[in-house]
Coordinates of C-alpha atoms and ligand atoms in Angstrom, one line a residue:
X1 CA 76.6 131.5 69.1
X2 CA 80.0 130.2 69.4
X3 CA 82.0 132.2 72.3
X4 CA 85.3 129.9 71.8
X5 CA 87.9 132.4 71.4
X6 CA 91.6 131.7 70.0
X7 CA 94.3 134.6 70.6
X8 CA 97.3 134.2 68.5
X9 CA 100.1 136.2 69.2
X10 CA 103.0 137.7 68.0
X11 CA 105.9 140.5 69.5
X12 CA 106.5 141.8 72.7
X13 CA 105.3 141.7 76.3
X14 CA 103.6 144.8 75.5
X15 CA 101.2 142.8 73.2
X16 CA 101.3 139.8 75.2
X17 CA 100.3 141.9 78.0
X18 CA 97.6 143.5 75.7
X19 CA 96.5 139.8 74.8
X20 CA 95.9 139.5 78.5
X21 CA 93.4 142.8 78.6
X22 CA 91.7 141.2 75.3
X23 CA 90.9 137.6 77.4
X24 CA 89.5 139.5 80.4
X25 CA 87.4 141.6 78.2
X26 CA 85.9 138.6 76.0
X27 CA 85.5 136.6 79.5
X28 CA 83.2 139.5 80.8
X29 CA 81.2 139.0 77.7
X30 CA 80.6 135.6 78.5
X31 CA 83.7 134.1 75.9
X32 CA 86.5 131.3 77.1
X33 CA 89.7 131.0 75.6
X34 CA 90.6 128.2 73.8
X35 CA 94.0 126.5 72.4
X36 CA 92.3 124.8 69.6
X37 CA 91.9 126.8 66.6
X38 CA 89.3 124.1 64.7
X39 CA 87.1 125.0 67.5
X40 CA 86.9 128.9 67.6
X41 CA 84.0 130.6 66.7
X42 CA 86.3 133.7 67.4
X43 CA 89.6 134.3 66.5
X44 CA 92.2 137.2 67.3
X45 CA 95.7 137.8 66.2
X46 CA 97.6 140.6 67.7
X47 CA 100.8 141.4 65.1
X48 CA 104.3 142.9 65.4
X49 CA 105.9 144.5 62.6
X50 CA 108.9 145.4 64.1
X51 CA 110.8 143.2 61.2
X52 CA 109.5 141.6 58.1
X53 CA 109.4 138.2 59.6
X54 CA 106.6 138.3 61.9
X55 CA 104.9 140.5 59.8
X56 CA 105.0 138.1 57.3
X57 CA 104.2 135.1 60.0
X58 CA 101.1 137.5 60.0
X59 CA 99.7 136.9 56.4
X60 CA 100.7 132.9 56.7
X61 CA 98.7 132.6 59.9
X62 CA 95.4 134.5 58.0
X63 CA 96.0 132.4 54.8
X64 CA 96.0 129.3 57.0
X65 CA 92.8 129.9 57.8
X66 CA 90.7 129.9 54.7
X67 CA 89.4 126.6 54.9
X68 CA 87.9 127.4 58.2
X69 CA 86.1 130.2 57.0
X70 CA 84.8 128.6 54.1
X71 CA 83.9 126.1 56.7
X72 CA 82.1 128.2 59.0
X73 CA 81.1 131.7 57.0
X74 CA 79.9 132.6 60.9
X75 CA 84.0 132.5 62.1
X76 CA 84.4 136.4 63.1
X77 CA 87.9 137.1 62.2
X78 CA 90.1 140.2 64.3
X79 CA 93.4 141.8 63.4
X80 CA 94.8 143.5 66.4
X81 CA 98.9 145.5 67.2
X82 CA 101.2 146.6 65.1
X83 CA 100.7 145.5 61.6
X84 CA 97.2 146.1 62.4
X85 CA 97.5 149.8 63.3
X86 CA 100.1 150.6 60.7
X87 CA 98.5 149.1 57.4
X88 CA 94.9 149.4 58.9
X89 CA 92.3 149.3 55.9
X90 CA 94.3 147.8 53.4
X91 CA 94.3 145.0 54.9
X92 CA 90.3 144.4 54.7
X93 CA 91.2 145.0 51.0
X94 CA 94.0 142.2 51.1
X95 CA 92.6 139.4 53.6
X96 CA 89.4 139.2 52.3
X97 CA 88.4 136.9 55.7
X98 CA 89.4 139.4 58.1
X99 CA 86.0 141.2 59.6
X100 CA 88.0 143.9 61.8
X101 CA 91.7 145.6 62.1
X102 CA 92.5 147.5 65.2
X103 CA 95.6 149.3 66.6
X104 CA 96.5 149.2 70.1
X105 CA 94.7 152.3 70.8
X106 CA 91.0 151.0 70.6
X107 CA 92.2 147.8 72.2
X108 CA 89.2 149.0 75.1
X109 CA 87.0 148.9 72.1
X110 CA 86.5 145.2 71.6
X111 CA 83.2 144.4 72.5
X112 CA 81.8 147.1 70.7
X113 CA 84.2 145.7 67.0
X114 CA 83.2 142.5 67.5
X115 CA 79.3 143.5 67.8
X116 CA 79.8 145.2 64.6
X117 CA 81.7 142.8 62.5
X118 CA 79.1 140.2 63.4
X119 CA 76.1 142.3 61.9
X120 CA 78.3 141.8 58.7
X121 CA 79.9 146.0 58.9
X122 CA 83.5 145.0 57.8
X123 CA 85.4 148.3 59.7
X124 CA 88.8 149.8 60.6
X125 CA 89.5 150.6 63.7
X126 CA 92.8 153.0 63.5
X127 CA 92.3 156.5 65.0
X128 CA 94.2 157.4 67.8
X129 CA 92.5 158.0 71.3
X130 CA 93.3 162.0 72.9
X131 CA 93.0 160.5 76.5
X132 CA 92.6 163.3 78.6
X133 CA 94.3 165.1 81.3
X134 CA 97.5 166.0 81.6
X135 CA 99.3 162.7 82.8
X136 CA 96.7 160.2 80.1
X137 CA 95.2 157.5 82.2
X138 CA 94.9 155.1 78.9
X139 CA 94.5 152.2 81.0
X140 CA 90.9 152.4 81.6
X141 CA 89.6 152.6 85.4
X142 CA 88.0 149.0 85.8
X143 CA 91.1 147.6 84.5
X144 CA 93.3 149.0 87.0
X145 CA 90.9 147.1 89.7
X146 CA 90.9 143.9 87.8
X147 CA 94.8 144.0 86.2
X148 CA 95.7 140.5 85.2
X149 CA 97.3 138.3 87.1
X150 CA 98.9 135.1 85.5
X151 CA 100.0 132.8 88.4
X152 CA 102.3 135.1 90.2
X153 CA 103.5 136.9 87.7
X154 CA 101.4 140.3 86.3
X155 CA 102.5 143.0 83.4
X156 CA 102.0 146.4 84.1
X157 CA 101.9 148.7 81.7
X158 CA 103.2 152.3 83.0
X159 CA 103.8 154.0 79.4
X160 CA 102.7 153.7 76.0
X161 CA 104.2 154.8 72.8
X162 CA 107.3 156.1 72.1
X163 CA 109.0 159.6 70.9
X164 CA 112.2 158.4 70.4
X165 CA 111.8 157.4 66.5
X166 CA 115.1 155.8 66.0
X167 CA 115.6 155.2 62.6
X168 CA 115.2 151.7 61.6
X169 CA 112.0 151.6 64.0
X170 CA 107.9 151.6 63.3
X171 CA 107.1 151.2 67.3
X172 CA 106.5 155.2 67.6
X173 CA 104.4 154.9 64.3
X174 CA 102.5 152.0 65.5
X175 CA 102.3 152.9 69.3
X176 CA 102.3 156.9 68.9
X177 CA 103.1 159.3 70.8
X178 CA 104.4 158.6 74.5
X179 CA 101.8 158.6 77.6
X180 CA 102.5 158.4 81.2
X181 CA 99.8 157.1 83.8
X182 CA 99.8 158.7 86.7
X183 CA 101.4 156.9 89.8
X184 CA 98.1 156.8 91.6
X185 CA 96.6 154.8 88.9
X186 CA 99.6 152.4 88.3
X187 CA 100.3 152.0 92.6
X188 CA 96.6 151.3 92.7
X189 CA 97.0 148.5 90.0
X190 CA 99.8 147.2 91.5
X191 CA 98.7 147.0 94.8
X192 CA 95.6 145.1 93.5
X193 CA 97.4 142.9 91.7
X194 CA 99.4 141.8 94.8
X195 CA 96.5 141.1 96.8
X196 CA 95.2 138.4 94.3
X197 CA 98.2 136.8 94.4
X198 CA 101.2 138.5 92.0
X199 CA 104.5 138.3 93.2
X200 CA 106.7 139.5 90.5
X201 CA 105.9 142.7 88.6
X202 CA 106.7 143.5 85.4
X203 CA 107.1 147.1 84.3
X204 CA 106.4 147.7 80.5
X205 CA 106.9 150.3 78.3
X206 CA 108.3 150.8 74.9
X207 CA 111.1 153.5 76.3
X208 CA 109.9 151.9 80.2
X209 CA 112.6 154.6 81.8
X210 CA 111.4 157.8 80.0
X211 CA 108.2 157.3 82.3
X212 CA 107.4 161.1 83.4
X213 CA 103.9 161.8 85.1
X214 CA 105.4 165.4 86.2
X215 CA 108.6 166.6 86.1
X216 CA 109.4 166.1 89.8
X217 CA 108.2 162.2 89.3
X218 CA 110.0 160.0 86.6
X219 CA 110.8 156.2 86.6
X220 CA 113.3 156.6 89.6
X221 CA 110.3 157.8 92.4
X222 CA 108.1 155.3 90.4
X223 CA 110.6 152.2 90.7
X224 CA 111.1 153.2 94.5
X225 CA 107.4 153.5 95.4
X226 CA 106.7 150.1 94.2
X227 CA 109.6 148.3 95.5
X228 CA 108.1 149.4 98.9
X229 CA 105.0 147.6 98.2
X230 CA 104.1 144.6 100.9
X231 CA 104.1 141.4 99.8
X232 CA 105.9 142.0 95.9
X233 CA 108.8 139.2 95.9
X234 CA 110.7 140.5 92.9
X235 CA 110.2 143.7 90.5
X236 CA 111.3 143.5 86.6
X237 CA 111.3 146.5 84.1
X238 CA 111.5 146.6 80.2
X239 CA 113.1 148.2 78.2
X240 CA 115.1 150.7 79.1
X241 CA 116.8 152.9 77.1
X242 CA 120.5 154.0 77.8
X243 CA 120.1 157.8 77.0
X244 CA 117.2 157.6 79.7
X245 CA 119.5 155.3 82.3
X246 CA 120.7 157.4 84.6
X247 CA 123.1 156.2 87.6
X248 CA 120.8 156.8 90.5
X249 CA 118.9 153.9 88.9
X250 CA 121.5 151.7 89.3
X251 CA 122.3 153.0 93.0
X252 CA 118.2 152.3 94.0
X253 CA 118.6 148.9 92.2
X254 CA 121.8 148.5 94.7
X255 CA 119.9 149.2 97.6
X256 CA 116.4 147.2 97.0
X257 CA 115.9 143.5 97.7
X258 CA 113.0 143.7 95.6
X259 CA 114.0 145.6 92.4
X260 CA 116.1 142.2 90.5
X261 CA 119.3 142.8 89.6
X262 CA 119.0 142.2 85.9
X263 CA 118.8 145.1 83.1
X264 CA 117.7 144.4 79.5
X265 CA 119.7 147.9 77.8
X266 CA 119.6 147.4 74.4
X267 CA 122.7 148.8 72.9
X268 CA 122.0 148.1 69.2
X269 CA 125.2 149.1 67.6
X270 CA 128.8 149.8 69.0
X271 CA 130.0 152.0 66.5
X272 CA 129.3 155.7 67.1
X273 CA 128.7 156.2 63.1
X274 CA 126.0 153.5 63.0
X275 CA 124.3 155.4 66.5
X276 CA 124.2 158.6 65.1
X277 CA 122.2 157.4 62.0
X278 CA 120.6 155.2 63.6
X279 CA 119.6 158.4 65.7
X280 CA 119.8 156.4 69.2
X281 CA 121.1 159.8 70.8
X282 CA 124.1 158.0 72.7
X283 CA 127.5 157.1 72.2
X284 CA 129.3 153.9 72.7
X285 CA 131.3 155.5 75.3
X286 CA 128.0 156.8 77.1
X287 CA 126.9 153.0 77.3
X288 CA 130.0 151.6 78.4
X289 CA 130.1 154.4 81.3
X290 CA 127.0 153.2 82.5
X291 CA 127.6 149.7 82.8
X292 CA 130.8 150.6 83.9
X293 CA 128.5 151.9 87.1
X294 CA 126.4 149.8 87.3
X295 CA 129.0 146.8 87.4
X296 CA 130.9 148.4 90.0
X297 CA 127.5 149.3 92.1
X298 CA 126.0 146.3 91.6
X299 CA 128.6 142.9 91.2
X300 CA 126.6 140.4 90.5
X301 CA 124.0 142.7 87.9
X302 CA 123.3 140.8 85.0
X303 CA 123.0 142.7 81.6
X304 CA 121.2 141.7 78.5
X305 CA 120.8 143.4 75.2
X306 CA 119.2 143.9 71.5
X307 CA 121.6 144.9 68.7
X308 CA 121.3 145.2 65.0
X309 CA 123.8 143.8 62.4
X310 CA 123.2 145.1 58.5
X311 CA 122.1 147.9 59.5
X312 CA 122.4 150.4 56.2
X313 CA 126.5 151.5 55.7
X314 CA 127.7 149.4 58.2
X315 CA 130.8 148.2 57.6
X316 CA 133.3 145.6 58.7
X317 CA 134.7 148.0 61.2
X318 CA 131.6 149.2 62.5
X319 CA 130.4 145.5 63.3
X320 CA 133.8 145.3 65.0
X321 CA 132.4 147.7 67.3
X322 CA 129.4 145.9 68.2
X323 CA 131.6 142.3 68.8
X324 CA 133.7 144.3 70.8
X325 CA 131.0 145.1 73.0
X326 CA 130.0 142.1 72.9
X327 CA 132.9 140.8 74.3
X328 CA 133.8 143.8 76.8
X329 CA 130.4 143.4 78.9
X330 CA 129.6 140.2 79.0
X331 CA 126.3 139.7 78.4
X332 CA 123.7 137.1 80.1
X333 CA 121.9 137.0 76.9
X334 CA 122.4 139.1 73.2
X335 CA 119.3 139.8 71.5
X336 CA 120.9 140.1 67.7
X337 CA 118.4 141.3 64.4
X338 CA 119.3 141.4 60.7
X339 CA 118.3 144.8 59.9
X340 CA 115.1 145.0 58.2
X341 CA 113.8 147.4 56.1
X342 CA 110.6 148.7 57.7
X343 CA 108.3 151.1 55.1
X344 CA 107.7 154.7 56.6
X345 CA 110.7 154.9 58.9
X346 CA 113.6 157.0 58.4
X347 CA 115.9 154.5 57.5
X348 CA 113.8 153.0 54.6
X349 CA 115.4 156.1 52.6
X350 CA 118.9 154.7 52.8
X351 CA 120.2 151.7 50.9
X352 CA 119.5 149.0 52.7
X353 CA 123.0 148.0 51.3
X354 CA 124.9 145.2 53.7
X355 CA 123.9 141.7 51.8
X356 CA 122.3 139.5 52.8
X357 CA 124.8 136.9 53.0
X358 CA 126.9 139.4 55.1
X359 CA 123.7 140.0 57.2
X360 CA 123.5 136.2 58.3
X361 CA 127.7 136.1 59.0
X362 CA 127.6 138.7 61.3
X363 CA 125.1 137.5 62.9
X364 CA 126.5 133.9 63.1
X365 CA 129.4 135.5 64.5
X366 CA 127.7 137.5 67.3
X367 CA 125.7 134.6 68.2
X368 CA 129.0 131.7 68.0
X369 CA 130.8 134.9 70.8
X370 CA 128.1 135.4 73.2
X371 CA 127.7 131.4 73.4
X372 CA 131.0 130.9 74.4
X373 CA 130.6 133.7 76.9
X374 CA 127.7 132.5 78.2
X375 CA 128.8 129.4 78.7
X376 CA 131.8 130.4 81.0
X377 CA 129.5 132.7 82.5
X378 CA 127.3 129.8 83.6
X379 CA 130.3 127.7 84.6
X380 CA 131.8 130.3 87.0
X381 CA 127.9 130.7 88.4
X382 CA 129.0 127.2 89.7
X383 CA 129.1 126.5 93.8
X384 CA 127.3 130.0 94.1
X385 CA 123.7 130.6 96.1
X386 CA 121.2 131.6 94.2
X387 CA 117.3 132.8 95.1
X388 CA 115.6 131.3 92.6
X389 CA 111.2 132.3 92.1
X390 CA 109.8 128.9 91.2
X391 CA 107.6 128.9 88.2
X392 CA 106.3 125.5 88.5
X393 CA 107.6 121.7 88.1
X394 CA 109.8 120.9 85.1
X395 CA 107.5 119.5 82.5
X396 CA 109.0 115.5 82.2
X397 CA 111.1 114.9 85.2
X398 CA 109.7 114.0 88.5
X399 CA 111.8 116.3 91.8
X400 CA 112.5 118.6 89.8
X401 CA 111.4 122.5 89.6
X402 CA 112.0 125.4 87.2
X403 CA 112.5 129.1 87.7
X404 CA 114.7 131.8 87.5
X405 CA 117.1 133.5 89.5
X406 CA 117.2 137.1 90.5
X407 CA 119.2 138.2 87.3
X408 CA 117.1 136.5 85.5
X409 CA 119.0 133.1 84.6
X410 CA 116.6 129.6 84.3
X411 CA 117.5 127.2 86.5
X412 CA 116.4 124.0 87.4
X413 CA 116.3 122.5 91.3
X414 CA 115.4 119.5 93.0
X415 CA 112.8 119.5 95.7
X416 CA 110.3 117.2 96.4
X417 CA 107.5 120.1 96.9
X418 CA 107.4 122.9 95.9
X419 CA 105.1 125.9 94.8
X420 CA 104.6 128.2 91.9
X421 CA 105.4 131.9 93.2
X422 CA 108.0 130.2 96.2
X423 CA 111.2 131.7 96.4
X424 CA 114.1 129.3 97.5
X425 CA 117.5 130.2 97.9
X426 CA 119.4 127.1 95.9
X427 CA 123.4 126.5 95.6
X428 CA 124.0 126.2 92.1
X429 CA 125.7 122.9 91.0
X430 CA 126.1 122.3 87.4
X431 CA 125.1 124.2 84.3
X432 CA 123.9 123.0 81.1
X433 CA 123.3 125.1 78.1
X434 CA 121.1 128.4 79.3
X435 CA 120.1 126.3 82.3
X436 CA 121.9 126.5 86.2
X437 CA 120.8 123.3 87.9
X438 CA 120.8 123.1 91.5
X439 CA 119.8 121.9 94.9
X440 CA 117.4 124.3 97.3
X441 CA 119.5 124.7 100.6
X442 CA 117.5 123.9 103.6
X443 CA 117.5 126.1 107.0
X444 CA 120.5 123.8 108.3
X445 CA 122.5 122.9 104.7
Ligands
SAH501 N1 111.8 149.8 72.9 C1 112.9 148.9 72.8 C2 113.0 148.1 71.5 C3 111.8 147.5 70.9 S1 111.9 146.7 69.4 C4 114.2 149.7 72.9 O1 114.3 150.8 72.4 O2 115.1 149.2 73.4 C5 113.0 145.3 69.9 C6 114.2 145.2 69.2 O3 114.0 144.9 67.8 C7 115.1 146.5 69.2 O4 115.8 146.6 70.3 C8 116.0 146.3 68.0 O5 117.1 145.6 68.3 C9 115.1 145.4 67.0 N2 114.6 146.1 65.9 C10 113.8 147.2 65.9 N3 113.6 147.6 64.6 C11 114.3 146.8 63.8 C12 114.6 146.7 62.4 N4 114.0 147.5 61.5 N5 115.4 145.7 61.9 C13 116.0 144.8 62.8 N6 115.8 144.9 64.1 C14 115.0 145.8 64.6
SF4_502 FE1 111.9 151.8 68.7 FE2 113.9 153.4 69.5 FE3 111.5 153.7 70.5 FE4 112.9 151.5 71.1 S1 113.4 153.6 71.6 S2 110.7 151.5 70.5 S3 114.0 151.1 69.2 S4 112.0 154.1 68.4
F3S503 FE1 106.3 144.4 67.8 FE2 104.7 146.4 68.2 FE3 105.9 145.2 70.2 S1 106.0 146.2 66.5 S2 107.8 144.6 69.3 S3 104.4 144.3 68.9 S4 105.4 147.4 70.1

């Protein structure tokens, strides 16, 4: 039998991190992973339908691979994540090659879907887990003694789902209700991870700061607990939602050496009309406040952000609002989306009535701002020290080394030696697009 496996995949580091859990599983069952398609007797892709453009990427990449299965009838073929979970069965109707769809849910599932699909059962796997207890371990037990660790860098993920249901969104429909591990679990998995080498931890979660495994333990105890962890370098969270961002976050942040000073708060819109239908349950004021704090707690924090442009009734005003913000907080880096109609939400019942055209200008004009803020952001990063986490030599040039610094900004050094995982402290020197370059400073420089 063929146990070459090929894992494409699409969305966020929620399903790159369940990517992760899929390779350990197929590695137990005697599979390795494999870059080369041609060769795969098994191949995975886990989807993202949070717009229509990787969903669509979605029906390219299984239409690509016809000839293959014509090819090789004995190809198993798996549809995992969001598009997965949300059109489930008609897509065996659809895709003809595909032998199994499965949402996130039965992701723990996959040795058993695989079995199946190759004794020829073509099956949906959709139904949502109850995970019992009242804080719902869903990260199975061996998993939290084997979490993945990628170099020195390892996902964890500390909630699932999310209750939020903005509008314009399919996560909660894909992802479902929101689940808190327990703290025991996640410390366990964490402290594990540490001891086989991670030194940066990632946080995930859909709503990451809503985490709540009683009421007298949210993110803040969480955050703290793990920053006190021996041996963890840096500690990263994403995303964090501004209703759920509370000050003494950013006051903990201010104190820790570990937790990095860099905060991804998508803000989505910046007129109060577009938040309310878009149901985000802030204003624009409420965001600025708290970057307001968290500037003045925390100097050198560096904020990024998701927003939406088109989204339905928004007018030339309202977008006004969102360059304004733009421009007022100075963003390290702007995540902007087109609005995208996405079937089943909320939204999908208004006109989806900003052109297209208008659509891609506002958009143009979000990204031509932030560029030119970015860029004198990187400038006046000039002559500063930086500690920068190495991820590994730059691909072409000899001497040199990539990583990023605490806030989360790539940058280039020059060292002769270095190591994945080693944290320098490096004076920046000149900047170049989104990339610092600089020289590590030695004991004596
Ligand atoms: N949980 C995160 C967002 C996850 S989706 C949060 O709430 O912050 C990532 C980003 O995709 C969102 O922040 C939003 O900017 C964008 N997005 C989500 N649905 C969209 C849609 N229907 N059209 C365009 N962009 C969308
Ligand atoms: Fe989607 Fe809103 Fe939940 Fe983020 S908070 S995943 S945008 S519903
Ligand atoms: Fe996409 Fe699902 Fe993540 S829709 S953004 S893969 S939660």
């Amino acid at each position: 039998m063929n146990r070459k496996v090929h894992i494409k995949t699409y969305g966020c580091q929620m399903n790159e991190h369940d990517t992760q859990r899929m390779v350990d599983m197929l590695r137990e069952e005697g599979y390795t992973p494999t870059d080369l398609i041609e060769e795969a007797g098994l191949i995975l892709v886990n989807t993202c339908s949070v717009r229509a453009n990787p969903e669509n990427k979605v029906y390219s990449f299984l239409g690509a691979l016809r000839p293959q299965k014509a090819r090789s009838p004995e190809l198993i073929v798996g549809v995992a994540g969001c598009v997965a979970q949300q059109v489930g069965e008609s897509l065996l109707a659809r895709e003809p090659l595909v032998d199994f769809v499965f949402g996130p849910d039965n992701l723990f599932r996959l040795p058993e879907m695989i079995e199946v699909a190759r004794q020829g059962e073509r099956r949906c796997w959709t139904d949502w887990q109850p995970w019992e207890g009242p804080v719902k371990e869903f990260v199975p037990e061996e998993w939290v003694e084997q979490g993945h660790v990628e170099g020195f860098k390892a996902y964890i993920a500390i909630t699932k789902g999310c209750n939020n249901y903005c509008s314009y969104c399919i996560v909660p429909h894909t992802r479902g209700r929101e689940v808190s591990r327990s703290s025991e679990s996640i410390l366990r998995e964490a402290q594990g991870m540490i001891e086989r080498g991670a030194k940066e931890l990632w946080l995930l979660g859909q709503n990451v700061n809503s985490y709540a495994a009683s009421p007298d333990y949210g993110f803040y105890e969480l955050l703290e607990e793990l920053s006190q962890l021996e041996g963890l370098l840096r500690l990263r969270f994403t995303s964090p939602h501004p209703r759920d961002w509370h000050n003494r976050l950013a006051d903990l942040m201010a104190a820790s050496p570990v937790i990095c000073k860099h905060v991804h708060l998508p803000f989505q819109a910046g007129s109060d009309a577009v938040l309310k239908v878009m149901g985000r349950r802030h204003s624009r004021q409420d965001y600025l406040d708290k970057v307001r704090y968290l500037r003045q707690r925390i100097p050198q924090v560096e904020i990024s952000t998701d927003l939406i442009v088109g989204f339905p009734g928004e007018t030339e005003e309202d977008f006004q609002q969102t360059l304004d913000i733009v421009e007022e907080v100075r963003f390290s880096q702007v995540f902007p989306f087109k609005y995208s109609v996405r079937p089943g939400t909320k939204a999908a019942e208004l006109p989806d009535d900003v052109l297209r055209e208008e659509k891609e200008s506002r958009l143009a004009r979000i990204i031509a701002l932030q560029d030119s803020i970015n860029e004198a952001a990187q400038e006046a990063l000039i002559g500063t020290e930086q500690s920068v986490l190495i991820d590994g030599p730059h691909p072409r040039i000899a001497g040199r080394w990539n990583g990023r610094t605490d806030g989360y900004r790539a940058m280039t050094v020059l060292a002769d030696k270095l190591q994945p995982g080693e944290l320098v402290m490096a004076r920046v020197m000149s900047a170049r697009g989104h990339w610092l370059q600089g020289e590590v400073l030695t004991a004596d420089s």
